[in-house]
Amino acid sequence: MVVKKVTPSLLQSHDFPFSSYNADGVGSYHAQVQEGIKLGTILGNKLSVRSESRDTVFNRLNQGKIDQRLIAGLGYGSESVFYTREVDQYNRANLHISIDYSGSMSGVRIKNAIVCATAIVKACQMSRNINVQVSVRSTTKGNYGRKTLPYIALVYDSRRDNFKWFCEVMSAMSTGNTTPEGLCFEAVMKHFIPSSKDVDSYFLNFSDGEPAFYVDEKASSISGGSKRRGTSRGGHFSGPVAVRHGKKMMREMRDRGIKVLSYFISDGPEGKNETERQTFRAIYG
């Protein structure tokens, strides 16, 4: 399931797996969004240099454009009456932020991810030459006899949405269900902007563990109906097969010139969740 644009009606729908409005209509993570705005304002002031350009003029040269102020020197035999101008400025940048919204991200993990993502989006808004998209990923609820599907929603795109809407969406979403990881990346890959001569593109991922998703008989084509450990017909998309698939998606992004930045989120000291850490490194590097 790929949702290209989150609307107010979808945000409050029972079919939307991330909705978490309180009874008073205030999002559950309003405080984290406000904290992120404060941090983002500080970061944005530091990033403002990205939207600036610097002109450097080299004069008294033997070739280039004629410097009107030095023309009089031609009458005295001077030939160094030319100048050149160099303009230094940053390329436009595009940043895609993807956040794992599976159930294991609940609590302090998702709170920290929301603060960080909000700060980055606010800073990018202030710098003016950075476009940013934010997507969240998990699975459908799969209730009422319906099949569970990987679910990714593009909740914000700075080219079409305003920052106020982003804040409302991030305040009102909660975690739940499982972690399809690479399956979601594959589904939304066409929405990523590849790097070019004029655009630097980045993919920023927040996650807390290894991919795990129930695969029914029709969906098992992702592994070719394999009986290898980690997935099977009617089994789970996990283990080595899921790791290889996620690693393949990262390779495809890098082949497009997209720089991948991925952060493992934990709520404990070093050494905790070590199995998940190793799996994370195997996929993302």
mmCIF file of C-alpha atoms in Angstrom:
data_model
loop_
_atom_site.group_PDB
_atom_site.id
_atom_site.type_symbol
_atom_site.label_atom_id
_atom_site.label_comp_id
_atom_site.label_asym_id
_atom_site.label_seq_id
_atom_site.Cartn_x
_atom_site.Cartn_y
_atom_site.Cartn_z
ATOM 1 C CA MET A 1 0.000 0.000 0.000
ATOM 2 C CA VAL A 2 1.537 3.314 -1.111
ATOM 3 C CA VAL A 3 -0.204 6.519 -0.037
ATOM 4 C CA LYS A 4 1.164 9.398 -2.105
ATOM 5 C CA LYS A 5 -0.517 12.125 -0.044
ATOM 6 C CA VAL A 6 -1.988 12.040 3.464
ATOM 7 C CA THR A 7 -5.213 14.038 3.768
ATOM 8 C CA PRO A 8 -7.138 15.150 6.905
ATOM 9 C CA SER A 9 -9.833 12.562 6.241
ATOM 10 C CA LEU A 10 -7.288 9.758 5.868
ATOM 11 C CA LEU A 11 -5.474 10.865 9.004
ATOM 12 C CA GLN A 12 -8.645 10.291 11.044
ATOM 13 C CA SER A 13 -9.695 7.116 9.227
ATOM 14 C CA HIS A 14 -9.746 3.745 11.010
ATOM 15 C CA ASP A 15 -8.032 2.273 7.951
ATOM 16 C CA PHE A 16 -4.993 4.503 8.435
ATOM 17 C CA PRO A 17 -2.635 2.396 10.594
ATOM 18 C CA PHE A 18 -0.842 5.385 12.163
ATOM 19 C CA SER A 19 -3.680 7.590 13.491
ATOM 20 C CA SER A 20 -3.534 8.543 17.204
ATOM 21 C CA TYR A 21 -5.653 11.639 17.869
ATOM 22 C CA ASN A 22 -6.580 12.214 21.517
ATOM 23 C CA ALA A 23 -10.157 12.780 22.575
ATOM 24 C CA ASP A 24 -9.556 16.548 22.623
ATOM 25 C CA GLY A 25 -8.311 16.471 19.022
ATOM 26 C CA VAL A 26 -4.659 17.109 19.921
ATOM 27 C CA GLY A 27 -2.047 14.755 18.531
ATOM 28 C CA SER A 28 -0.266 12.437 20.955
ATOM 29 C CA TYR A 29 3.163 13.787 19.979
ATOM 30 C CA HIS A 30 2.465 17.516 20.016
ATOM 31 C CA ALA A 31 5.200 18.128 22.628
ATOM 32 C CA GLN A 32 7.839 16.333 20.535
ATOM 33 C CA VAL A 33 6.933 18.351 17.446
ATOM 34 C CA GLN A 34 7.250 21.602 19.382
ATOM 35 C CA GLU A 35 10.648 20.545 20.720
ATOM 36 C CA GLY A 36 11.742 19.683 17.192
ATOM 37 C CA ILE A 37 10.695 23.121 15.927
ATOM 38 C CA LYS A 38 12.902 24.805 18.537
ATOM 39 C CA LEU A 39 15.913 22.671 17.653
ATOM 40 C CA GLY A 40 15.228 23.062 13.945
ATOM 41 C CA THR A 41 15.247 26.845 14.221
ATOM 42 C CA ILE A 42 18.728 26.707 15.747
ATOM 43 C CA LEU A 43 19.902 24.271 13.070
ATOM 44 C CA GLY A 44 18.277 26.343 10.312
ATOM 45 C CA ASN A 45 20.254 29.426 11.292
ATOM 46 C CA LYS A 46 23.455 27.409 10.878
ATOM 47 C CA LEU A 47 22.330 25.984 7.532
ATOM 48 C CA SER A 48 21.301 29.362 6.123
ATOM 49 C CA VAL A 49 24.703 29.569 4.409
ATOM 50 C CA ARG A 50 23.427 26.954 1.934
ATOM 51 C CA SER A 51 21.091 29.513 0.371
ATOM 52 C CA GLU A 52 23.809 32.139 0.023
ATOM 53 C CA SER A 53 26.111 32.689 -2.947
ATOM 54 C CA ARG A 54 29.539 34.289 -3.014
ATOM 55 C CA ASP A 55 30.840 36.345 -5.932
ATOM 56 C CA THR A 56 34.595 36.654 -6.394
ATOM 57 C CA VAL A 57 35.918 39.150 -8.957
ATOM 58 C CA PHE A 58 39.423 38.777 -10.423
ATOM 59 C CA ASN A 59 40.490 41.998 -12.209
ATOM 60 C CA ARG A 60 43.517 43.366 -14.066
ATOM 61 C CA LEU A 61 43.636 40.247 -16.258
ATOM 62 C CA ASN A 62 44.756 39.871 -19.882
ATOM 63 C CA GLN A 63 41.504 38.237 -20.942
ATOM 64 C CA GLY A 64 37.887 38.101 -19.871
ATOM 65 C CA LYS A 65 35.300 40.865 -19.815
ATOM 66 C CA ILE A 66 36.383 44.494 -20.087
ATOM 67 C CA ASP A 67 36.491 46.349 -16.787
ATOM 68 C CA GLN A 68 34.987 49.762 -17.516
ATOM 69 C CA ARG A 69 37.016 51.361 -14.741
ATOM 70 C CA LEU A 70 40.315 50.345 -16.379
ATOM 71 C CA ILE A 71 39.586 51.362 -19.978
ATOM 72 C CA ALA A 72 41.528 54.614 -19.527
ATOM 73 C CA GLY A 73 44.663 52.502 -19.019
ATOM 74 C CA LEU A 74 44.568 51.443 -22.667
ATOM 75 C CA GLY A 75 45.905 54.881 -23.626
ATOM 76 C CA TYR A 76 49.006 54.226 -21.564
ATOM 77 C CA GLY A 77 49.741 50.813 -23.036
ATOM 78 C CA SER A 78 48.095 48.783 -20.310
ATOM 79 C CA GLU A 79 46.581 45.518 -21.549
ATOM 80 C CA SER A 80 45.366 44.219 -18.185
ATOM 81 C CA VAL A 81 41.894 45.731 -18.365
ATOM 82 C CA PHE A 82 39.835 42.547 -18.167
ATOM 83 C CA TYR A 83 38.115 40.742 -15.315
ATOM 84 C CA THR A 84 36.341 37.439 -14.573
ATOM 85 C CA ARG A 85 33.673 36.662 -11.989
ATOM 86 C CA GLU A 86 33.238 33.350 -10.148
ATOM 87 C CA VAL A 87 30.023 32.517 -8.317
ATOM 88 C CA ASP A 88 30.238 29.886 -5.562
ATOM 89 C CA GLN A 89 26.985 28.350 -4.337
ATOM 90 C CA TYR A 90 25.703 25.029 -3.079
ATOM 91 C CA ASN A 91 23.768 22.683 -5.325
ATOM 92 C CA ARG A 92 20.094 22.264 -4.631
ATOM 93 C CA ALA A 93 19.523 19.282 -2.374
ATOM 94 C CA ASN A 94 16.746 16.754 -1.956
ATOM 95 C CA LEU A 95 16.325 14.808 1.268
ATOM 96 C CA HIS A 96 13.961 11.861 1.757
ATOM 97 C CA ILE A 97 13.392 10.917 5.404
ATOM 98 C CA SER A 98 11.861 7.498 6.063
ATOM 99 C CA ILE A 99 10.793 6.526 9.596
ATOM 100 C CA ASP A 100 10.050 3.027 10.859
ATOM 101 C CA TYR A 101 6.615 3.193 12.525
ATOM 102 C CA SER A 102 6.429 -0.456 13.588
ATOM 103 C CA GLY A 103 5.220 -1.389 17.060
ATOM 104 C CA SER A 104 8.732 -1.835 18.451
ATOM 105 C CA MET A 105 9.401 1.883 17.805
ATOM 106 C CA SER A 106 6.835 2.921 20.414
ATOM 107 C CA GLY A 107 7.733 4.998 23.453
ATOM 108 C CA VAL A 108 10.972 6.958 23.659
ATOM 109 C CA ARG A 109 12.214 5.653 20.292
ATOM 110 C CA ILE A 110 9.489 7.212 18.174
ATOM 111 C CA LYS A 111 9.517 10.350 20.324
ATOM 112 C CA ASN A 112 13.207 10.888 19.568
ATOM 113 C CA ALA A 113 12.669 10.155 15.873
ATOM 114 C CA ILE A 114 9.829 12.718 15.694
ATOM 115 C CA VAL A 115 11.924 15.398 17.409
ATOM 116 C CA CYS A 116 14.833 14.790 15.044
ATOM 117 C CA ALA A 117 12.732 14.621 11.865
ATOM 118 C CA THR A 118 10.820 17.791 12.771
ATOM 119 C CA ALA A 119 14.066 19.648 13.478
ATOM 120 C CA ILE A 120 15.505 18.638 10.110
ATOM 121 C CA VAL A 121 12.356 19.589 8.184
ATOM 122 C CA LYS A 122 12.231 22.980 9.938
ATOM 123 C CA ALA A 123 15.899 23.633 9.157
ATOM 124 C CA CYS A 124 15.427 22.664 5.496
ATOM 125 C CA GLN A 125 12.466 25.018 5.276
ATOM 126 C CA MET A 126 14.658 27.891 6.473
ATOM 127 C CA SER A 127 17.518 27.110 4.080
ATOM 128 C CA ARG A 128 15.185 27.407 1.043
ATOM 129 C CA ASN A 129 17.268 25.341 -1.399
ATOM 130 C CA ILE A 130 16.638 21.936 0.216
ATOM 131 C CA ASN A 131 13.517 19.983 -0.728
ATOM 132 C CA VAL A 132 12.485 17.362 1.797
ATOM 133 C CA GLN A 133 10.019 14.477 1.809
ATOM 134 C CA VAL A 134 8.994 12.433 4.843
ATOM 135 C CA SER A 135 7.540 8.929 4.643
ATOM 136 C CA VAL A 136 6.478 6.508 7.372
ATOM 137 C CA ARG A 137 6.320 2.761 6.989
ATOM 138 C CA SER A 138 4.783 -0.243 8.699
ATOM 139 C CA THR A 139 1.989 -2.644 7.704
ATOM 140 C CA THR A 140 -1.781 -2.485 7.464
ATOM 141 C CA LYS A 141 -3.771 -3.560 10.489
ATOM 142 C CA GLY A 142 -4.947 -6.684 8.692
ATOM 143 C CA ASN A 143 -8.128 -6.954 10.747
ATOM 144 C CA TYR A 144 -11.661 -7.940 9.734
ATOM 145 C CA GLY A 145 -10.285 -10.863 7.716
ATOM 146 C CA ARG A 146 -8.214 -8.663 5.398
ATOM 147 C CA LYS A 147 -4.657 -9.527 4.435
ATOM 148 C CA THR A 148 -1.795 -7.638 6.017
ATOM 149 C CA LEU A 149 0.196 -5.587 3.508
ATOM 150 C CA PRO A 150 3.351 -3.478 3.677
ATOM 151 C CA TYR A 151 2.218 0.136 4.075
ATOM 152 C CA ILE A 152 4.156 3.317 3.313
ATOM 153 C CA ALA A 153 2.708 6.821 3.405
ATOM 154 C CA LEU A 154 4.305 10.013 2.050
ATOM 155 C CA VAL A 155 3.171 12.349 4.807
ATOM 156 C CA TYR A 156 5.041 15.463 3.670
ATOM 157 C CA ASP A 157 6.626 16.955 0.570
ATOM 158 C CA SER A 158 7.983 20.495 0.889
ATOM 159 C CA ARG A 159 7.230 21.126 -2.797
ATOM 160 C CA ARG A 160 3.490 20.843 -2.189
ATOM 161 C CA ASP A 161 2.746 20.837 1.567
ATOM 162 C CA ASN A 162 3.156 23.587 4.158
ATOM 163 C CA PHE A 163 5.065 23.132 7.385
ATOM 164 C CA LYS A 164 1.958 23.589 9.534
ATOM 165 C CA TRP A 165 0.401 20.509 7.940
ATOM 166 C CA PHE A 166 3.576 18.510 8.534
ATOM 167 C CA CYS A 167 3.444 19.401 12.236
ATOM 168 C CA GLU A 168 -0.189 18.297 12.482
ATOM 169 C CA VAL A 169 0.508 14.973 10.794
ATOM 170 C CA MET A 170 3.580 14.179 12.896
ATOM 171 C CA SER A 171 1.666 15.021 16.075
ATOM 172 C CA ALA A 172 -1.171 12.671 15.191
ATOM 173 C CA MET A 173 0.554 9.451 14.147
ATOM 174 C CA SER A 174 1.378 6.456 16.323
ATOM 175 C CA THR A 175 3.360 3.260 15.858
ATOM 176 C CA GLY A 176 2.062 -0.266 15.348
ATOM 177 C CA ASN A 177 2.322 -3.561 13.456
ATOM 178 C CA THR A 178 5.474 -5.004 11.838
ATOM 179 C CA THR A 179 8.600 -3.962 9.917
ATOM 180 C CA PRO A 180 8.598 -4.569 6.130
ATOM 181 C CA GLU A 181 11.686 -2.359 5.526
ATOM 182 C CA GLY A 182 13.008 -3.164 2.027
ATOM 183 C CA LEU A 183 9.549 -4.006 0.678
ATOM 184 C CA CYS A 184 8.454 -0.427 1.392
ATOM 185 C CA PHE A 185 11.630 1.055 -0.082
ATOM 186 C CA GLU A 186 11.110 -0.903 -3.284
ATOM 187 C CA ALA A 187 7.499 0.282 -3.571
ATOM 188 C CA VAL A 188 8.350 3.960 -3.132
ATOM 189 C CA MET A 189 11.683 4.030 -4.990
ATOM 190 C CA LYS A 190 10.228 5.868 -7.993
ATOM 191 C CA HIS A 191 9.434 8.827 -5.739
ATOM 192 C CA PHE A 192 13.110 9.324 -4.835
ATOM 193 C CA ILE A 193 14.978 12.011 -6.754
ATOM 194 C CA PRO A 194 18.346 10.782 -8.101
ATOM 195 C CA SER A 195 21.446 12.942 -7.812
ATOM 196 C CA SER A 196 22.495 14.963 -10.838
ATOM 197 C CA LYS A 197 24.898 17.732 -11.767
ATOM 198 C CA ASP A 198 22.680 20.328 -10.084
ATOM 199 C CA VAL A 199 20.987 18.267 -7.344
ATOM 200 C CA ASP A 200 22.482 16.361 -4.405
ATOM 201 C CA SER A 201 20.109 13.666 -3.161
ATOM 202 C CA TYR A 202 20.044 12.008 0.261
ATOM 203 C CA PHE A 203 18.060 9.211 1.907
ATOM 204 C CA LEU A 204 17.809 9.364 5.711
ATOM 205 C CA ASN A 205 16.428 6.329 7.540
ATOM 206 C CA PHE A 206 15.393 5.893 11.179
ATOM 207 C CA SER A 207 14.810 2.324 12.341
ATOM 208 C CA ASP A 208 15.182 0.138 15.417
ATOM 209 C CA GLY A 209 15.549 -3.381 14.182
ATOM 210 C CA GLU A 210 15.433 -6.095 11.599
ATOM 211 C CA PRO A 211 12.776 -6.590 8.897
ATOM 212 C CA ALA A 212 9.911 -8.918 9.739
ATOM 213 C CA PHE A 213 6.696 -9.284 7.791
ATOM 214 C CA TYR A 214 4.161 -12.076 7.372
ATOM 215 C CA VAL A 215 4.052 -13.333 3.783
ATOM 216 C CA ASP A 216 0.912 -15.043 2.505
ATOM 217 C CA GLU A 217 0.949 -17.470 -0.432
ATOM 218 C CA LYS A 218 0.359 -14.798 -3.105
ATOM 219 C CA ALA A 219 2.998 -12.467 -1.706
ATOM 220 C CA SER A 220 5.700 -15.131 -1.448
ATOM 221 C CA SER A 221 6.922 -14.332 -4.973
ATOM 222 C CA ILE A 222 9.364 -11.903 -3.336
ATOM 223 C CA SER A 223 11.442 -14.983 -2.490
ATOM 224 C CA GLY A 224 10.305 -17.111 -5.401
ATOM 225 C CA GLY A 225 8.411 -19.404 -3.038
ATOM 226 C CA SER A 226 11.730 -20.282 -1.444
ATOM 227 C CA LYS A 227 12.016 -22.734 1.420
ATOM 228 C CA ARG A 228 15.250 -21.161 2.623
ATOM 229 C CA ARG A 229 15.507 -20.152 6.256
ATOM 230 C CA GLY A 230 13.896 -16.785 6.847
ATOM 231 C CA THR A 231 10.905 -17.057 4.545
ATOM 232 C CA SER A 232 8.527 -19.655 3.225
ATOM 233 C CA ARG A 233 5.179 -19.939 1.508
ATOM 234 C CA GLY A 234 2.694 -18.667 4.064
ATOM 235 C CA GLY A 235 5.577 -17.838 6.425
ATOM 236 C CA HIS A 236 7.521 -14.710 7.365
ATOM 237 C CA PHE A 237 9.644 -12.343 5.314
ATOM 238 C CA SER A 238 12.583 -12.147 7.694
ATOM 239 C CA GLY A 239 16.057 -13.447 8.358
ATOM 240 C CA PRO A 240 18.757 -13.675 5.654
ATOM 241 C CA VAL A 241 16.340 -13.308 2.725
ATOM 242 C CA ALA A 242 14.913 -10.045 4.111
ATOM 243 C CA VAL A 243 18.417 -8.768 4.887
ATOM 244 C CA ARG A 244 19.613 -9.455 1.342
ATOM 245 C CA HIS A 245 16.553 -7.739 -0.097
ATOM 246 C CA GLY A 246 17.051 -4.652 2.078
ATOM 247 C CA LYS A 247 20.727 -4.512 1.155
ATOM 248 C CA LYS A 248 19.770 -4.713 -2.528
ATOM 249 C CA MET A 249 17.450 -1.703 -2.126
ATOM 250 C CA MET A 250 20.266 0.314 -0.559
ATOM 251 C CA ARG A 251 22.548 -0.632 -3.443
ATOM 252 C CA GLU A 252 19.950 0.529 -5.956
ATOM 253 C CA MET A 253 19.688 3.890 -4.194
ATOM 254 C CA ARG A 254 23.445 4.355 -4.207
ATOM 255 C CA ASP A 255 23.566 3.405 -7.891
ATOM 256 C CA ARG A 256 21.255 6.371 -8.503
ATOM 257 C CA GLY A 257 23.715 8.646 -6.746
ATOM 258 C CA ILE A 258 21.596 8.882 -3.591
ATOM 259 C CA LYS A 259 23.681 9.118 -0.426
ATOM 260 C CA VAL A 260 22.278 6.827 2.281
ATOM 261 C CA LEU A 261 22.343 7.829 5.952
ATOM 262 C CA SER A 262 20.769 5.334 8.338
ATOM 263 C CA TYR A 263 20.434 5.526 12.114
ATOM 264 C CA PHE A 264 19.710 2.675 14.500
ATOM 265 C CA ILE A 265 17.468 3.816 17.341
ATOM 266 C CA SER A 266 17.669 2.096 20.717
ATOM 267 C CA ASP A 267 16.358 2.922 24.174
ATOM 268 C CA GLY A 268 19.180 1.265 26.052
ATOM 269 C CA PRO A 269 22.965 1.155 26.472
ATOM 270 C CA GLU A 270 25.480 -0.216 23.991
ATOM 271 C CA GLY A 271 25.152 -3.991 23.885
ATOM 272 C CA LYS A 272 21.380 -4.026 24.144
ATOM 273 C CA ASN A 273 19.521 -5.205 21.037
ATOM 274 C CA GLU A 274 22.839 -6.442 19.612
ATOM 275 C CA THR A 275 21.172 -8.911 17.221
ATOM 276 C CA GLU A 276 19.093 -6.105 15.726
ATOM 277 C CA ARG A 277 22.192 -3.900 15.499
ATOM 278 C CA GLN A 278 24.096 -6.527 13.517
ATOM 279 C CA THR A 279 21.175 -7.024 11.139
ATOM 280 C CA PHE A 280 20.891 -3.264 10.736
ATOM 281 C CA ARG A 281 24.578 -2.991 9.814
ATOM 282 C CA ALA A 282 24.239 -5.831 7.316
ATOM 283 C CA ILE A 283 21.466 -3.955 5.468
ATOM 284 C CA TYR A 284 22.576 -0.344 5.717
ATOM 285 C CA GLY A 285 26.299 -0.494 6.329
#
